[in-house]
């Protein structure tokens, strides 16, 4: 029986034979993940990891019953004790559950978390959209000031810049609080009602369940109708407006370019005030690289203390795909500094010992283990891009001297076997 991978998911592998799927190469993932870790540390965020599944109810309460994620895309299942669980479709809900359950707020009022976790959404597969995707996310808790919004956005923006990404658009908007949104929704519905029959079926459905989401409809006819609707910003109170304007002035000061998008509402119900998304024109339909916003009500709604919070999630698949699409200089697969080729049984043992000694000295060393002709060994050294090669045969063991060959210059240097480590260290 031959097994194949489930639909909508993918393997991350050291060597990806299909050039179109090069973004699935593990060294690219390691590179981006390491950058995410080091950037998070630089900005004072500490790692948090939560389980892959949580009670399904947690996601209903946080993301919202009427959202696509909860109503259509969740992987929900019952365990052997009949508990209703779900694979996490996003990171914020689980992180908040953990924050409250572990009482992390008792240690310090301000908490800054980051995570690199996989998420699960039953979506229609297309480029940039998968049923298991990976997010680099951060959540900053405890500070209501727009300074915190600016720090979170600056982290996402500079992280993407550091990876070499270009043509990024930071779209930003304020959703105010639920009171302002309620008055806006009333007016929005009144404005849309005369056009109800012209709306796309999806927007007609959203009219009842989640009318704000009509604003980010991609349907061309909906978009035309939406030109007539008033903007949510007109319904914000003074405090909400001030928060937003202060954030914009901080972004100006930090020289982070942005576009105010009055139609940006995001697909999760927990947001208040600031929402943002970073998009790129180089990805096709799934153009959102990362998105987030403020969710000041959520911790309290889940039974924790009143804690303002803001965060983002950025999709690693889309980041790596954009890096490739934009011809960013990519890291290479790590190559051994030295490749040892033993010829004969005695040489094999000696070469293995030597390889271990090189590794103890933190030199990336690889050893040939198969019986092959020297020519085939050299081809292998070339394939793995070894910088130096040493052939260890009877003669070399007897004389305790070896030829250290540079694969780049083809030059050979005769050295004592005992000097190998210091010689390599001097040359690299
Ligand atoms: P989200 O916008 O649903 O937000 O997802 C964040 C990012 O994950 C998206 O911008 C996109 O890059 C990536 N993504 C989402 N779904 C898929 C998919 N099916 N395939 C590939 N990539 C995908 C959240 O999840 C929020 N929890 C973000 C947040 C954190 N807000 C506050 N804190």
Short mmCIF file of C-alpha atoms and ligand atoms in Angstrom, two decimals:
data_model
loop_
_atom_site.label_atom_id
_atom_site.label_comp_id
_atom_site.label_asym_id
_atom_site.label_seq_id
_atom_site.Cartn_x
_atom_site.Cartn_y
_atom_site.Cartn_z
CA UNK A 1 0.00 0.00 0.00
CA UNK A 2 1.31 3.43 -0.98
CA UNK A 3 0.41 6.33 1.28
CA UNK A 4 0.20 9.92 0.21
CA UNK A 5 0.07 13.13 2.15
CA UNK A 6 -3.35 14.46 3.20
CA UNK A 7 -4.91 17.24 1.13
CA UNK A 8 -3.96 20.83 1.89
CA UNK A 9 -0.79 20.06 3.86
CA UNK A 10 2.87 19.74 2.85
CA UNK A 11 6.20 18.36 3.99
CA UNK A 12 9.18 20.55 4.84
CA UNK A 13 12.20 18.65 3.55
CA UNK A 14 15.98 19.11 3.25
CA UNK A 15 15.87 18.70 -0.51
CA UNK A 16 12.79 19.66 -2.51
CA UNK A 17 13.00 18.13 -5.99
CA UNK A 18 10.20 20.28 -7.46
CA UNK A 19 11.56 23.82 -8.14
CA UNK A 20 8.03 25.24 -7.78
CA UNK A 21 7.99 23.94 -4.21
CA UNK A 22 11.45 25.19 -3.27
CA UNK A 23 9.82 27.19 -0.45
CA UNK A 24 9.33 23.87 1.37
CA UNK A 25 13.11 23.44 1.85
CA UNK A 26 13.89 23.12 5.54
CA UNK A 27 16.96 25.36 5.54
CA UNK A 28 14.77 28.31 4.49
CA UNK A 29 12.36 27.59 7.34
CA UNK A 30 15.22 27.34 9.84
CA UNK A 31 16.58 30.67 8.61
CA UNK A 32 13.26 32.51 8.95
CA UNK A 33 12.46 30.88 12.31
CA UNK A 34 15.87 31.82 13.71
CA UNK A 35 15.35 35.42 12.56
CA UNK A 36 11.91 35.44 14.21
CA UNK A 37 13.44 34.17 17.47
CA UNK A 38 16.30 36.67 17.47
CA UNK A 39 14.02 39.59 16.56
CA UNK A 40 11.57 38.65 19.31
CA UNK A 41 14.39 38.56 21.87
CA UNK A 42 15.66 41.92 20.63
CA UNK A 43 12.21 43.43 21.26
CA UNK A 44 11.80 41.75 24.66
CA UNK A 45 9.32 39.01 23.70
CA UNK A 46 9.66 35.57 25.30
CA UNK A 47 8.62 32.27 23.82
CA UNK A 48 5.33 30.61 24.68
CA UNK A 49 4.13 27.24 23.35
CA UNK A 50 0.62 25.98 23.82
CA UNK A 51 -0.93 22.62 22.88
CA UNK A 52 -2.04 21.92 19.33
CA UNK A 53 -5.59 21.33 20.55
CA UNK A 54 -7.80 23.13 23.03
CA UNK A 55 -11.44 22.87 23.99
CA UNK A 56 -13.46 23.82 20.94
CA UNK A 57 -15.48 26.22 23.11
CA UNK A 58 -12.38 28.41 23.65
CA UNK A 59 -12.22 29.25 19.95
CA UNK A 60 -15.99 29.87 19.74
CA UNK A 61 -15.75 32.37 22.62
CA UNK A 62 -12.69 34.19 21.34
CA UNK A 63 -12.69 34.16 17.53
CA UNK A 64 -16.50 34.30 17.30
CA UNK A 65 -19.23 31.88 16.18
CA UNK A 66 -20.09 33.84 13.05
CA UNK A 67 -16.53 34.00 11.69
CA UNK A 68 -15.46 31.77 8.78
CA UNK A 69 -12.70 30.30 10.93
CA UNK A 70 -15.10 28.97 13.57
CA UNK A 71 -18.20 28.30 11.50
CA UNK A 72 -16.51 26.63 8.52
CA UNK A 73 -12.84 25.92 9.03
CA UNK A 74 -12.22 24.34 12.42
CA UNK A 75 -10.96 20.79 12.80
CA UNK A 76 -13.23 19.70 15.64
CA UNK A 77 -13.25 16.23 17.16
CA UNK A 78 -14.31 14.31 20.24
CA UNK A 79 -11.71 12.53 22.33
CA UNK A 80 -12.23 9.15 24.01
CA UNK A 81 -13.88 10.85 26.99
CA UNK A 82 -16.29 12.65 24.67
CA UNK A 83 -14.71 16.10 25.18
CA UNK A 84 -15.23 18.42 22.23
CA UNK A 85 -11.77 19.61 21.14
CA UNK A 86 -10.41 21.53 18.17
CA UNK A 87 -7.01 21.83 16.50
CA UNK A 88 -5.98 25.45 17.02
CA UNK A 89 -6.89 27.60 14.01
CA UNK A 90 -4.84 30.52 15.42
CA UNK A 91 -2.55 31.30 18.35
CA UNK A 92 -4.09 34.14 20.37
CA UNK A 93 -6.90 32.14 22.02
CA UNK A 94 -4.60 29.44 23.43
CA UNK A 95 -2.01 31.96 24.57
CA UNK A 96 -4.71 33.91 26.47
CA UNK A 97 -6.07 30.70 27.99
CA UNK A 98 -2.57 29.86 29.21
CA UNK A 99 -1.91 33.42 30.45
CA UNK A 100 -5.04 33.31 32.61
CA UNK A 101 -4.83 29.67 33.70
CA UNK A 102 -1.19 29.96 34.78
CA UNK A 103 -1.76 33.38 36.38
CA UNK A 104 1.16 34.85 34.45
CA UNK A 105 -0.19 38.36 35.19
CA UNK A 106 0.68 37.83 38.88
CA UNK A 107 4.38 37.75 38.10
CA UNK A 108 4.45 40.98 36.10
CA UNK A 109 1.67 43.17 34.74
CA UNK A 110 3.41 43.53 31.39
CA UNK A 111 3.88 40.31 29.43
CA UNK A 112 5.32 39.96 25.94
CA UNK A 113 5.05 36.56 24.27
CA UNK A 114 6.11 35.23 20.90
CA UNK A 115 5.37 31.90 19.26
CA UNK A 116 6.23 29.81 16.24
CA UNK A 117 3.34 27.37 15.97
CA UNK A 118 1.36 25.53 13.35
CA UNK A 119 -2.33 26.34 12.87
CA UNK A 120 -5.09 24.27 11.30
CA UNK A 121 -7.92 25.57 9.13
CA UNK A 122 -10.06 23.48 6.81
CA UNK A 123 -9.78 25.81 3.82
CA UNK A 124 -9.88 25.34 0.08
CA UNK A 125 -6.28 24.68 -0.93
CA UNK A 126 -4.58 27.22 -3.20
CA UNK A 127 -1.18 28.88 -3.41
CA UNK A 128 -0.57 30.52 -0.05
CA UNK A 129 -3.51 28.81 1.66
CA UNK A 130 -3.10 25.51 3.45
CA UNK A 131 -4.92 23.36 5.97
CA UNK A 132 -1.90 23.38 8.24
CA UNK A 133 0.03 26.65 8.21
CA UNK A 134 2.74 28.08 10.42
CA UNK A 135 2.70 31.42 12.16
CA UNK A 136 5.24 33.63 13.80
CA UNK A 137 3.10 35.52 16.27
CA UNK A 138 3.50 37.92 19.16
CA UNK A 139 1.13 39.04 21.89
CA UNK A 140 1.92 42.07 24.07
CA UNK A 141 -0.21 42.27 27.20
CA UNK A 142 -0.72 44.90 29.87
CA UNK A 143 -0.24 48.20 28.02
CA UNK A 144 -3.10 50.21 26.52
CA UNK A 145 -0.92 52.99 25.11
CA UNK A 146 -0.55 53.40 21.32
CA UNK A 147 3.19 53.06 22.01
CA UNK A 148 2.56 49.34 22.43
CA UNK A 149 0.70 49.22 19.10
CA UNK A 150 3.67 50.97 17.48
CA UNK A 151 6.19 48.55 18.98
CA UNK A 152 4.27 45.48 17.78
CA UNK A 153 3.83 46.88 14.27
CA UNK A 154 7.49 47.98 14.16
CA UNK A 155 8.58 44.45 15.10
CA UNK A 156 6.58 42.90 12.26
CA UNK A 157 7.69 45.53 9.79
CA UNK A 158 11.41 45.41 10.61
CA UNK A 159 11.40 41.61 10.76
CA UNK A 160 10.01 41.45 7.21
CA UNK A 161 12.47 44.13 6.05
CA UNK A 162 15.37 42.24 7.64
CA UNK A 163 14.38 39.20 5.57
CA UNK A 164 14.78 41.39 2.49
CA UNK A 165 11.09 41.70 1.58
CA UNK A 166 10.08 44.60 -0.64
CA UNK A 167 6.80 46.08 -1.93
CA UNK A 168 5.15 45.70 1.44
CA UNK A 169 2.01 47.66 2.24
CA UNK A 170 1.02 48.15 5.85
CA UNK A 171 -2.72 48.68 5.94
CA UNK A 172 -4.12 50.06 9.13
CA UNK A 173 -7.52 50.91 10.55
CA UNK A 174 -9.31 51.41 13.86
CA UNK A 175 -12.42 49.43 14.75
CA UNK A 176 -13.06 51.53 17.86
CA UNK A 177 -14.94 49.71 20.60
CA UNK A 178 -18.13 47.68 20.35
CA UNK A 179 -20.33 50.70 21.21
CA UNK A 180 -19.10 52.72 18.23
CA UNK A 181 -19.25 49.65 16.01
CA UNK A 182 -22.88 48.98 16.96
CA UNK A 183 -23.93 52.50 15.85
CA UNK A 184 -21.90 52.07 12.68
CA UNK A 185 -23.36 48.64 11.91
CA UNK A 186 -26.87 50.11 12.11
CA UNK A 187 -26.02 52.79 9.53
CA UNK A 188 -24.09 50.30 7.41
CA UNK A 189 -27.09 48.00 7.23
CA UNK A 190 -29.40 50.89 6.40
CA UNK A 191 -27.10 51.95 3.57
CA UNK A 192 -26.72 48.42 2.21
CA UNK A 193 -30.37 47.37 2.50
CA UNK A 194 -31.53 49.02 -0.77
CA UNK A 195 -28.71 47.11 -2.53
CA UNK A 196 -29.29 43.80 -0.75
CA UNK A 197 -30.29 41.90 -3.90
CA UNK A 198 -27.19 43.07 -5.76
CA UNK A 199 -24.82 41.84 -3.04
CA UNK A 200 -22.90 38.58 -3.50
CA UNK A 201 -24.51 35.53 -1.80
CA UNK A 202 -21.70 35.54 0.79
CA UNK A 203 -22.29 39.20 1.66
CA UNK A 204 -26.06 38.60 1.80
CA UNK A 205 -25.39 35.93 4.39
CA UNK A 206 -22.99 38.19 6.28
CA UNK A 207 -25.62 40.94 6.30
CA UNK A 208 -27.40 39.00 9.02
CA UNK A 209 -24.54 37.27 10.83
CA UNK A 210 -21.48 39.54 10.64
CA UNK A 211 -22.25 42.63 8.56
CA UNK A 212 -18.86 44.32 9.17
CA UNK A 213 -17.16 41.52 7.20
CA UNK A 214 -19.03 42.70 4.08
CA UNK A 215 -16.50 45.56 4.08
CA UNK A 216 -13.62 43.28 3.07
CA UNK A 217 -15.54 41.40 0.40
CA UNK A 218 -13.41 40.71 -2.69
CA UNK A 219 -16.47 40.54 -4.98
CA UNK A 220 -16.20 43.32 -7.65
CA UNK A 221 -19.92 44.19 -7.45
CA UNK A 222 -19.81 44.35 -3.64
CA UNK A 223 -16.77 46.60 -3.91
CA UNK A 224 -18.72 48.98 -6.13
CA UNK A 225 -21.60 49.14 -3.63
CA UNK A 226 -19.17 49.61 -0.74
CA UNK A 227 -17.98 52.88 -2.30
CA UNK A 228 -21.28 54.39 -1.13
CA UNK A 229 -21.06 53.36 2.54
CA UNK A 230 -19.93 55.72 5.31
CA UNK A 231 -16.65 54.98 7.07
CA UNK A 232 -16.39 53.48 10.53
CA UNK A 233 -13.89 56.19 11.52
CA UNK A 234 -16.70 58.77 11.47
CA UNK A 235 -18.38 56.83 14.29
CA UNK A 236 -15.40 56.63 16.65
CA UNK A 237 -15.52 58.67 19.85
CA UNK A 238 -12.81 61.20 20.75
CA UNK A 239 -10.76 58.77 22.82
CA UNK A 240 -10.80 56.12 20.08
CA UNK A 241 -9.83 58.69 17.46
CA UNK A 242 -7.01 60.00 19.64
CA UNK A 243 -5.58 56.50 20.13
CA UNK A 244 -5.53 55.97 16.38
CA UNK A 245 -4.06 59.38 15.54
CA UNK A 246 -1.37 58.99 18.19
CA UNK A 247 -0.41 55.61 16.70
CA UNK A 248 -0.21 57.12 13.21
CA UNK A 249 2.08 59.88 14.46
CA UNK A 250 4.33 57.29 16.13
CA UNK A 251 4.52 55.31 12.88
CA UNK A 252 5.41 58.53 11.04
CA UNK A 253 8.18 59.17 13.55
CA UNK A 254 9.48 55.60 13.13
CA UNK A 255 9.30 56.07 9.35
CA UNK A 256 7.04 53.09 8.89
CA UNK A 257 4.88 53.79 5.85
CA UNK A 258 1.19 52.85 6.10
CA UNK A 259 -2.08 53.18 4.24
CA UNK A 260 -5.32 53.78 6.13
CA UNK A 261 -7.78 51.23 4.82
CA UNK A 262 -11.33 52.04 5.96
CA UNK A 263 -12.50 48.63 4.74
CA UNK A 264 -10.04 46.62 6.85
CA UNK A 265 -11.98 44.68 9.50
CA UNK A 266 -10.11 41.33 9.83
CA UNK A 267 -11.74 37.94 10.18
CA UNK A 268 -11.69 37.47 13.96
CA UNK A 269 -14.22 38.97 16.39
CA UNK A 270 -11.93 39.84 19.29
CA UNK A 271 -10.46 43.07 17.93
CA UNK A 272 -11.04 46.60 19.25
CA UNK A 273 -9.24 49.81 18.21
CA UNK A 274 -6.20 49.16 16.00
CA UNK A 275 -6.22 46.50 13.29
CA UNK A 276 -3.50 46.08 10.67
CA UNK A 277 -2.33 43.83 7.89
CA UNK A 278 0.86 43.65 5.86
CA UNK A 279 0.22 42.71 2.25
CA UNK A 280 2.38 42.20 -0.82
CA UNK A 281 1.56 42.38 -4.49
CA UNK A 282 3.87 39.43 -5.24
CA UNK A 283 1.73 36.65 -3.79
CA UNK A 284 -1.48 36.52 -5.82
CA UNK A 285 -4.87 36.23 -4.17
CA UNK A 286 -3.59 35.26 -0.71
CA UNK A 287 -1.69 38.51 -0.29
CA UNK A 288 -1.76 38.94 3.48
CA UNK A 289 1.64 38.13 4.96
CA UNK A 290 0.68 39.04 8.48
CA UNK A 291 -2.07 40.70 10.41
CA UNK A 292 -3.15 41.58 13.88
CA UNK A 293 -4.69 44.12 16.16
CA UNK A 294 -5.68 45.16 19.63
CA UNK A 295 -7.99 42.95 21.69
CA UNK A 296 -8.50 44.77 24.99
CA UNK A 297 -11.67 42.88 26.07
CA UNK A 298 -10.51 39.35 25.52
CA UNK A 299 -8.61 38.47 28.71
CA UNK A 300 -11.44 39.73 30.92
CA UNK A 301 -14.07 37.94 28.82
CA UNK A 302 -12.16 34.71 29.37
CA UNK A 303 -12.21 35.20 33.14
CA UNK A 304 -8.86 36.98 33.63
CA UNK A 305 -8.14 40.47 34.94
CA UNK A 306 -8.76 43.54 32.77
CA UNK A 307 -5.69 43.41 30.49
CA UNK A 308 -5.23 45.45 27.32
CA UNK A 309 -3.41 43.54 24.60
CA UNK A 310 -2.23 43.66 21.01
CA UNK A 311 -0.51 41.16 18.73
CA UNK A 312 -0.01 39.82 15.23
CA UNK A 313 0.35 36.54 13.38
CA UNK A 314 2.48 36.23 10.24
CA UNK A 315 2.34 33.21 7.92
CA UNK A 316 5.72 31.58 7.37
CA UNK A 317 4.62 29.92 4.11
CA UNK A 318 3.70 33.27 2.60
CA UNK A 319 6.84 34.97 3.92
CA UNK A 320 9.12 32.36 2.34
CA UNK A 321 7.12 32.31 -0.90
CA UNK A 322 7.42 36.11 -1.12
CA UNK A 323 11.18 35.96 -0.47
CA UNK A 324 11.51 33.59 -3.43
CA UNK A 325 9.12 35.58 -5.66
CA UNK A 326 11.11 38.76 -4.95
CA UNK A 327 14.50 37.14 -5.63
CA UNK A 328 15.74 37.91 -2.15
CA UNK A 329 19.24 36.56 -1.41
CA UNK A 330 18.46 33.25 0.23
CA UNK A 331 20.60 31.30 2.68
CA UNK A 332 22.37 28.24 1.29
CA UNK A 333 22.04 24.72 2.60
CA UNK A 334 24.82 24.45 5.23
CA UNK A 335 27.87 22.80 3.63
CA UNK A 336 30.55 20.78 5.47
CA UNK A 337 33.89 22.45 5.99
CA UNK A 338 35.64 19.16 5.51
CA UNK A 339 34.78 15.81 3.95
CA UNK A 340 36.83 12.80 5.01
CA UNK A 341 37.17 9.92 2.58
CA UNK A 342 38.63 6.80 4.20
CA UNK A 343 39.93 4.05 1.92
CA UNK A 344 40.18 0.68 3.66
CA UNK A 345 38.96 -0.76 6.95
CA UNK A 346 41.71 0.66 9.18
CA UNK A 347 41.29 4.12 7.64
CA UNK A 348 37.53 4.06 8.25
CA UNK A 349 37.97 3.75 12.02
CA UNK A 350 40.65 6.42 12.12
CA UNK A 351 38.54 8.75 9.95
CA UNK A 352 35.51 8.27 12.19
CA UNK A 353 37.56 9.21 15.23
CA UNK A 354 38.98 12.20 13.39
CA UNK A 355 35.50 13.33 12.30
CA UNK A 356 34.33 13.24 15.91
CA UNK A 357 37.38 15.26 17.00
CA UNK A 358 36.68 17.86 14.30
CA UNK A 359 33.06 18.10 15.44
CA UNK A 360 34.18 18.44 19.07
CA UNK A 361 36.22 21.42 17.82
CA UNK A 362 32.94 22.78 16.32
CA UNK A 363 34.04 22.17 12.74
CA UNK A 364 31.31 20.91 10.41
CA UNK A 365 32.79 17.60 9.26
CA UNK A 366 31.27 14.80 7.20
CA UNK A 367 32.62 11.31 6.56
CA UNK A 368 32.13 8.99 3.59
CA UNK A 369 30.85 5.62 4.71
CA UNK A 370 30.11 3.79 1.48
CA UNK A 371 32.50 1.63 -0.55
CA UNK A 372 32.96 3.67 -3.72
CA UNK A 373 35.63 4.58 -6.21
CA UNK A 374 37.58 7.72 -5.32
CA UNK A 375 36.04 9.54 -8.28
CA UNK A 376 32.54 8.83 -6.98
CA UNK A 377 33.57 10.05 -3.52
CA UNK A 378 34.85 13.29 -5.03
CA UNK A 379 31.57 13.76 -6.90
CA UNK A 380 29.76 13.39 -3.59
CA UNK A 381 32.08 15.97 -1.97
CA UNK A 382 31.16 18.33 -4.79
CA UNK A 383 27.45 17.64 -4.41
CA UNK A 384 27.43 18.46 -0.69
CA UNK A 385 29.66 21.50 -1.41
CA UNK A 386 32.43 20.49 1.00
CA UNK A 387 35.12 23.17 1.29
CA UNK A 388 38.00 20.74 1.91
CA UNK A 389 38.57 17.07 1.28
CA UNK A 390 41.00 14.67 2.93
CA UNK A 391 41.56 11.17 1.57
CA UNK A 392 42.77 8.82 4.26
CA UNK A 393 44.38 5.63 2.98
CA UNK A 394 46.99 3.14 4.24
CA UNK A 395 49.85 5.43 3.23
CA UNK A 396 48.44 8.45 5.09
CA UNK A 397 47.95 6.42 8.25
CA UNK A 398 51.47 5.01 8.03
CA UNK A 399 53.15 8.40 7.48
CA UNK A 400 50.69 10.38 9.64
CA UNK A 401 50.61 12.97 6.87
CA UNK A 402 47.67 13.98 4.66
CA UNK A 403 46.86 16.12 1.63
CA UNK A 404 44.33 18.81 2.56
CA UNK A 405 42.58 19.63 -0.69
CA UNK A 406 40.60 22.82 -1.24
CA UNK A 407 37.60 22.05 -3.43
CA UNK A 408 37.42 25.65 -4.56
CA UNK A 409 41.04 26.23 -5.67
CA UNK A 410 41.95 22.53 -6.18
CA UNK A 411 45.18 23.36 -4.27
CA UNK A 412 46.56 20.69 -1.98
CA UNK A 413 48.60 21.15 1.15
CA UNK A 414 50.63 18.41 2.79
CA UNK A 415 50.16 18.57 6.56
CA UNK A 416 50.63 16.36 9.62
CA UNK A 417 47.44 14.51 10.56
CA UNK A 418 47.73 15.93 14.07
CA UNK A 419 47.66 19.49 12.67
CA UNK A 420 44.37 19.05 10.81
CA UNK A 421 42.13 20.82 13.34
CA UNK A 422 44.43 23.82 13.82
CA UNK A 423 45.03 24.07 10.06
CA UNK A 424 41.27 24.12 9.35
CA UNK A 425 40.68 26.63 12.13
CA UNK A 426 43.34 28.92 10.69
CA UNK A 427 41.91 28.79 7.19
CA UNK A 428 38.22 29.42 8.01
P1 LIG B 1 -4.95 35.79 10.74
O1 LIG B 1 -5.00 37.01 9.89
O2 LIG B 1 -6.10 34.88 10.69
O3 LIG B 1 -4.69 36.29 12.22
O4 LIG B 1 -3.65 34.97 10.36
C1 LIG B 1 -2.37 35.56 10.41
C2 LIG B 1 -1.57 35.22 9.17
O5 LIG B 1 -1.48 33.80 9.04
C3 LIG B 1 -2.16 35.67 7.85
O6 LIG B 1 -1.83 37.02 7.58
C4 LIG B 1 -1.50 34.74 6.86
O7 LIG B 1 -0.20 35.18 6.55
C5 LIG B 1 -1.39 33.45 7.67
N1 LIG B 1 -2.47 32.50 7.33
C6 LIG B 1 -3.72 32.48 7.80
N2 LIG B 1 -4.42 31.45 7.30
C7 LIG B 1 -3.57 30.79 6.47
C8 LIG B 1 -3.69 29.62 5.64
N3 LIG B 1 -4.81 28.89 5.57
N4 LIG B 1 -2.60 29.22 4.93
C9 LIG B 1 -1.43 29.94 4.99
N5 LIG B 1 -1.28 31.04 5.76
C10 LIG B 1 -2.33 31.47 6.48
C11 LIG B 1 -4.57 35.48 13.30
O8 LIG B 1 -4.45 34.29 13.25
C12 LIG B 1 -4.50 36.24 14.61
N6 LIG B 1 -4.37 35.27 15.71
C13 LIG B 1 -3.34 37.22 14.61
C14 LIG B 1 -3.24 37.97 15.89
C15 LIG B 1 -2.39 37.71 16.91
N7 LIG B 1 -4.01 38.98 16.25
C16 LIG B 1 -3.65 39.37 17.47
N8 LIG B 1 -2.68 38.60 17.88
#
